[in-house]
């Protein structure tokens, strides 16, 4: 369970064999990853005698839907996709989540391989076995815990990734550092530029360290029943509220998470948990991410604190009206807070994050 292979895509066939899978795959792309990578992948598959068919979905969050799934079930049946065929999802979190959902449900489950091509997918969504589609009433509402047979990471896929998505993925790496890996935070601070410019050694290190951090949690609490996996939601209560209020169209996921982590850190400081210097360090790091001023103004600064709080109340992780925040005791140590936080404190933390990002 939870196998991650770090290698050049040229060795993909070896990974298939060593994981006991047949050389027969259904490739799932979005329009962008199809345009960018399908030829390269087909060539490698031809050379390795891997039989393959391809399926393409739009490059947008809206593809993570039952509607798209329904269409693809039909295409799978027509193309004779059987239980010996591995679904190989080539793309970011959207393709990974949708592909995982299809693999978990089609024929009661077929093999699944994630080939993440965004930094966010490499450090987060292709690791840990959560797959889902969205419902009109909520994101990721219908899904499974369905770990892939393996996740195949080749950082060469990142070379075409827009900078905005590089920063977005880095925000999730920053999250691991804050919740449980203080030395990693130090590393991110001192290697920020080479990481962002995708220097090979640096980006490989960030991906490997993030994967290790996520697996450490997921292996102990796969189904999120012990409160440990919940730590991965650091910053996400605020982030989901920002994303919901902007209909998932304004922010890249990591951008919302970055803002959310700043709010959660301010909250931790104001509650007397996190010391002031650590908070300043976090704020300083967050300010190195180039968030668009107009995006911030429209979808964060101009949003009332009380509206964000109401959106958080509606979050699926909110139990009996109490929002359970993940807070920091120090950099590298997070915990799930059981106590109710007052509106005043929530508003104050959001306001402080706004001031820092202004
Ligand atoms: N399952 C999980 O545990 C988990 C965790 C975090 C996020 N997610 C989900 O992940 C999704 C967000 O993932 P994402 O940020 O990867 O978004 P995404 O999949 O939408 O990818 C972002 C954009 O980059 C394009 N792209 C992908 N690879 C590229 C490349 N190498 N070069 C150029 N363009 C490329 C895509 O076509 C898309 O337009 C959300 O739906 C979120 O809910 C899931
Ligand atoms: Zn996230």
XYZ file of C-alpha atoms and ligand atoms in Angstrom:
403
model
C 0.000 0.000 0.000
C 1.103 3.585 -0.713
C 3.922 2.798 -3.122
C 5.629 5.795 -4.618
C 8.129 5.393 -7.442
C 10.502 8.277 -8.207
C 11.923 7.779 -11.666
C 12.032 8.887 -15.285
C 8.864 7.976 -17.168
C 11.015 5.856 -19.485
C 11.066 3.244 -16.716
C 7.280 3.145 -16.323
C 7.037 -0.404 -17.700
C 9.380 -1.722 -14.997
C 7.115 -0.197 -12.369
C 4.037 -1.826 -13.923
C 5.744 -5.219 -13.898
C 7.186 -4.936 -10.416
C 3.722 -4.076 -9.098
C 2.215 -7.131 -10.753
C 0.140 -5.241 -13.326
C -0.464 -6.293 -16.927
C 0.953 -4.145 -19.755
C -2.522 -2.905 -20.548
C -3.603 0.577 -19.506
C -6.363 3.143 -19.914
C -4.800 6.598 -19.897
C -6.805 9.471 -18.444
C -5.691 12.994 -19.388
C -7.142 16.451 -19.233
C -6.909 18.557 -22.401
C -3.650 20.168 -21.276
C -1.819 17.043 -20.185
C -3.057 15.297 -23.336
C -1.681 18.078 -25.521
C 1.607 18.281 -23.615
C 2.461 14.677 -22.807
C 0.453 12.127 -24.788
C 2.930 11.784 -27.676
C 5.840 11.314 -25.307
C 3.913 8.712 -23.323
C 2.625 6.853 -26.413
C 6.194 6.550 -27.724
C 7.398 5.050 -24.487
C 4.410 2.692 -24.389
C 4.982 1.549 -27.981
C 8.586 0.740 -27.230
C 7.598 -1.186 -24.115
C 4.661 -2.964 -25.782
C 2.100 -1.526 -23.396
C -1.391 -1.707 -24.900
C -3.235 1.534 -24.255
C -6.350 3.521 -24.913
C -6.814 7.215 -24.015
C -9.604 9.250 -22.504
C -9.628 13.018 -22.254
C -11.605 15.345 -19.973
C -11.757 19.165 -19.851
C -9.002 20.875 -17.861
C -11.181 22.253 -15.111
C -12.532 21.485 -11.672
C -15.946 20.900 -13.250
C -14.609 17.675 -14.787
C -14.621 16.200 -11.282
C -18.299 15.363 -11.572
C -20.669 12.399 -11.718
C -21.625 13.593 -15.193
C -18.097 13.180 -16.495
C -17.793 9.871 -14.650
C -20.981 8.604 -16.272
C -19.710 9.518 -19.728
C -16.394 7.767 -19.070
C -18.014 4.576 -17.759
C -19.704 4.365 -21.156
C -16.453 4.912 -23.015
C -14.708 2.325 -20.852
C -17.364 -0.278 -21.601
C -17.242 0.453 -25.340
C -13.457 0.199 -25.327
C -13.410 -3.094 -23.452
C -11.683 -1.795 -20.351
C -11.618 -4.785 -18.004
C -10.276 -5.594 -14.555
C -6.870 -6.409 -15.975
C -6.548 -2.849 -17.315
C -4.889 -0.279 -15.074
C -6.285 3.224 -15.135
C -3.335 5.603 -15.387
C -4.282 9.172 -14.427
C -1.890 11.699 -15.992
C -2.449 15.178 -14.626
C -3.044 17.345 -11.616
C -5.401 16.799 -8.716
C -8.475 17.015 -10.919
C -7.466 14.119 -13.165
C -6.108 12.181 -10.178
C -9.267 12.554 -8.113
C -11.574 11.787 -11.033
C -9.408 8.907 -12.278
C -9.258 7.461 -8.789
C -13.016 7.733 -8.467
C -13.492 5.898 -11.772
C -10.966 3.187 -10.898
C -12.592 2.633 -7.501
C -16.095 2.261 -8.897
C -15.855 0.850 -12.432
C -16.318 -2.962 -12.335
C -16.152 -2.660 -8.516
C -12.559 -1.564 -8.804
C -9.738 -1.768 -11.336
C -6.024 -1.093 -10.767
C -5.058 2.563 -10.410
C -1.799 4.361 -11.099
C -1.305 8.063 -10.453
C 1.107 9.975 -12.669
C 0.962 13.453 -11.119
C 2.057 16.305 -13.387
C 1.456 19.314 -11.113
C 3.541 20.043 -8.043
C 0.383 19.999 -5.952
C -0.478 16.516 -7.159
C 3.083 15.243 -6.575
C 3.274 16.514 -3.004
C -0.333 15.976 -2.027
C -3.291 14.780 -4.087
C -1.653 11.715 -5.709
C -0.523 10.526 -2.274
C -2.768 9.120 0.404
C -5.613 7.427 -1.425
C -8.449 9.933 -1.189
C -10.427 10.099 -4.437
C -13.639 11.964 -5.135
C -15.898 13.900 -7.429
C -17.791 17.047 -6.495
C -21.517 17.447 -5.956
C -23.291 20.708 -6.726
C -23.837 21.046 -2.964
C -20.226 20.487 -2.015
C -16.706 19.700 -3.078
C -15.316 16.134 -2.840
C -18.677 14.951 -1.495
C -18.761 11.589 -3.281
C -15.706 9.426 -3.104
C -13.598 6.634 -1.706
C -10.457 5.827 0.165
C -8.806 4.009 -2.715
C -5.020 3.863 -2.664
C -3.351 3.509 -6.062
C -1.307 0.409 -6.876
C 1.478 2.963 -7.117
C 2.137 6.638 -7.725
C 4.778 7.350 -10.347
C 6.615 10.654 -9.913
C 8.787 12.100 -12.676
C 9.575 15.751 -11.904
C 10.366 16.334 -15.588
C 6.621 16.725 -16.096
C 6.836 19.980 -14.139
C 8.905 21.774 -16.779
C 5.763 23.090 -18.537
C 3.886 23.995 -15.355
C 2.928 27.691 -15.006
C 4.711 29.451 -12.123
C 1.399 30.109 -10.432
C 0.866 26.357 -10.079
C 4.414 25.866 -8.817
C 3.691 28.299 -5.980
C 0.361 26.619 -5.374
C 2.024 23.232 -4.884
C 4.725 24.736 -2.714
C 2.052 25.985 -0.313
C 1.141 22.377 0.536
C 4.817 21.544 1.094
C 4.965 24.549 3.437
C 1.980 23.037 5.257
C 3.899 19.822 6.063
C 6.755 21.922 7.386
C 4.463 23.869 9.689
C 2.511 20.929 11.065
C 5.327 18.464 11.697
C 8.689 19.223 10.118
C 10.455 22.342 11.385
C 13.799 21.522 9.685
C 11.895 21.341 6.384
C 10.641 24.895 6.971
C 14.200 26.068 7.423
C 15.097 24.289 4.193
C 12.228 25.927 2.299
C 13.237 29.350 3.580
C 16.840 28.991 2.485
C 16.185 27.295 -0.881
C 13.125 29.252 -1.973
C 14.484 30.599 -5.288
C 16.007 27.383 -6.671
C 12.847 25.507 -5.705
C 10.623 27.979 -7.530
C 12.860 27.882 -10.608
C 12.526 24.082 -10.512
C 16.194 23.373 -10.029
C 16.181 19.618 -10.338
C 17.875 18.614 -7.096
C 15.905 21.160 -5.126
C 12.495 20.288 -6.487
C 13.162 16.563 -6.120
C 14.076 17.125 -2.512
C 10.900 19.093 -1.814
C 8.706 16.465 -3.456
C 10.384 13.539 -1.685
C 10.275 15.246 1.692
C 6.602 16.186 1.240
C 5.645 12.662 0.189
C 7.437 11.281 3.222
C 5.601 13.729 5.474
C 2.213 12.891 4.035
C 2.776 9.118 4.141
C 3.906 9.319 7.722
C 0.448 10.573 8.653
C -1.599 8.550 6.171
C -0.005 5.244 7.181
C -1.083 5.781 10.779
C -4.559 7.166 10.132
C -5.656 6.140 6.625
C -9.376 6.741 7.109
C -9.017 9.904 9.197
C -10.483 8.364 12.339
C -7.721 9.126 14.851
C -7.533 12.889 14.454
C -4.025 12.598 13.044
C -4.865 12.848 9.357
C -6.976 15.866 10.248
C -3.714 17.768 10.805
C -3.304 17.783 7.023
C -6.238 20.174 7.026
C -4.136 22.907 8.603
C -5.268 26.183 6.994
C -7.937 24.349 5.024
C -10.967 25.436 7.041
C -10.249 29.044 6.086
C -9.139 27.962 2.597
C -12.334 26.060 1.824
C -14.378 29.074 2.891
C -12.400 31.314 0.520
C -12.761 28.778 -2.279
C -16.497 28.269 -1.702
C -17.253 31.994 -1.627
C -15.441 32.436 -4.947
C -17.050 29.323 -6.500
C -13.665 27.607 -6.840
C -12.858 29.879 -9.757
C -10.626 32.562 -8.295
C -7.894 30.824 -6.322
C -5.550 28.007 -7.096
C -6.036 25.570 -4.224
C -2.590 26.237 -2.761
C -3.179 30.002 -2.812
C -6.278 29.617 -0.664
C -4.367 27.237 1.617
C -1.539 29.739 1.990
C -3.970 32.449 3.103
C -5.737 29.936 5.325
C -2.489 28.931 7.010
C -1.727 32.577 7.688
C -5.143 32.974 9.348
C -4.678 29.776 11.385
C -1.199 30.894 12.449
C -2.503 34.310 13.517
C -5.228 32.543 15.478
C -2.648 30.289 17.151
C -0.596 33.329 18.119
C -3.562 35.279 19.458
C -4.612 32.320 21.593
C -1.191 32.392 23.232
C -0.031 29.139 21.614
C 2.428 30.198 18.938
C 5.155 32.662 19.882
C 5.390 36.009 18.175
C 8.726 35.441 16.435
C 7.543 32.199 14.865
C 4.441 33.957 13.609
C 6.555 36.714 12.064
C 8.676 34.083 10.332
C 5.573 32.384 8.911
C 4.145 35.723 7.760
C 7.442 36.657 6.142
C 7.548 33.364 4.251
C 3.919 33.694 3.123
C 4.669 37.138 1.711
C 7.210 35.627 -0.683
C 4.346 34.055 -2.638
C 3.310 36.495 -5.395
C -0.461 36.544 -4.982
C -2.227 38.776 -7.466
C -3.308 42.070 -5.815
C -6.634 42.155 -7.660
C -7.373 38.550 -6.686
C -6.607 39.349 -3.057
C -8.699 42.477 -3.068
C -11.775 40.985 -4.669
C -11.781 37.562 -3.037
C -10.157 38.164 0.334
C -9.826 41.798 1.452
C -13.336 42.725 0.310
C -14.890 39.618 1.874
C -16.366 40.287 5.314
C -14.894 38.268 8.190
C -18.417 37.248 9.207
C -19.109 35.858 5.715
C -15.973 33.759 5.888
C -16.998 32.501 9.299
C -20.471 31.510 8.035
C -18.917 29.639 5.118
C -16.669 27.788 7.582
C -19.718 26.828 9.645
C -21.125 25.073 6.582
C -17.903 23.108 5.903
C -18.287 19.313 5.929
C -15.618 19.015 8.610
C -17.625 21.191 11.004
C -19.325 19.029 13.628
C -22.474 20.188 15.476
C -21.764 23.799 14.606
C -18.323 23.812 16.219
C -15.495 24.521 13.825
C -12.515 22.354 14.736
C -9.382 24.266 13.853
C -5.955 22.808 13.407
C -3.644 25.133 15.344
C 0.094 25.459 15.861
C 1.890 25.097 19.158
C 5.112 25.920 17.407
C 6.559 25.645 13.929
C 6.593 21.886 13.314
C 3.856 21.005 15.787
C 0.135 21.168 15.091
C -2.863 19.814 16.959
C -6.594 19.538 16.421
C -8.284 22.000 18.756
C -11.397 20.604 20.437
C -12.517 23.874 21.970
C -14.860 26.354 20.396
C -13.080 29.480 19.190
C -14.980 32.735 19.582
C -16.124 34.706 16.543
C -14.103 37.619 17.848
C -10.905 35.601 17.685
C -11.731 34.207 14.255
C -12.433 37.681 12.865
C -9.307 39.103 14.421
C -7.122 36.395 12.861
C -8.597 36.968 9.409
C -8.140 40.709 9.750
C -4.524 40.235 10.720
C -3.887 38.000 7.694
C -5.459 40.679 5.496
C -3.147 43.330 6.931
C -0.087 41.178 6.389
C -0.920 40.506 2.755
C -1.815 44.124 1.968
N -7.181 13.689 -3.180
C -6.513 14.499 -2.404
O -5.982 14.103 -1.362
C -6.391 15.935 -2.792
C -5.498 16.776 -2.094
C -5.359 18.102 -2.514
C -6.084 18.552 -3.615
N -6.946 17.711 -4.265
C -7.696 18.172 -5.433
O -6.768 18.523 -6.432
C -7.353 19.482 -7.308
C -6.344 20.577 -7.562
O -5.211 19.996 -8.151
P -4.228 20.820 -9.099
O -3.833 22.066 -8.426
O -3.190 19.883 -9.546
O -5.212 21.285 -10.257
P -5.498 20.773 -11.755
O -5.553 19.305 -11.827
O -6.691 21.534 -12.176
O -4.216 21.282 -12.555
C -3.971 22.665 -12.682
C -3.805 23.067 -14.137
O -2.521 22.659 -14.596
C -2.637 21.943 -15.838
N -1.486 21.062 -15.863
C -1.341 19.871 -15.232
N -0.076 19.434 -15.374
C 0.570 20.352 -16.120
C 1.896 20.474 -16.589
N 2.833 19.570 -16.269
N 2.223 21.546 -17.349
C 1.297 22.498 -17.638
N 0.029 22.455 -17.188
C -0.322 21.394 -16.444
C -3.978 21.320 -15.765
O -4.451 21.007 -17.043
C -4.798 22.422 -15.086
O -5.200 23.367 -16.028
C -8.618 19.944 -6.628
O -9.726 19.353 -7.252
C -8.488 19.408 -5.208
O -9.733 19.109 -4.610
C -7.096 16.426 -3.862
Zn -4.938 21.053 0.259
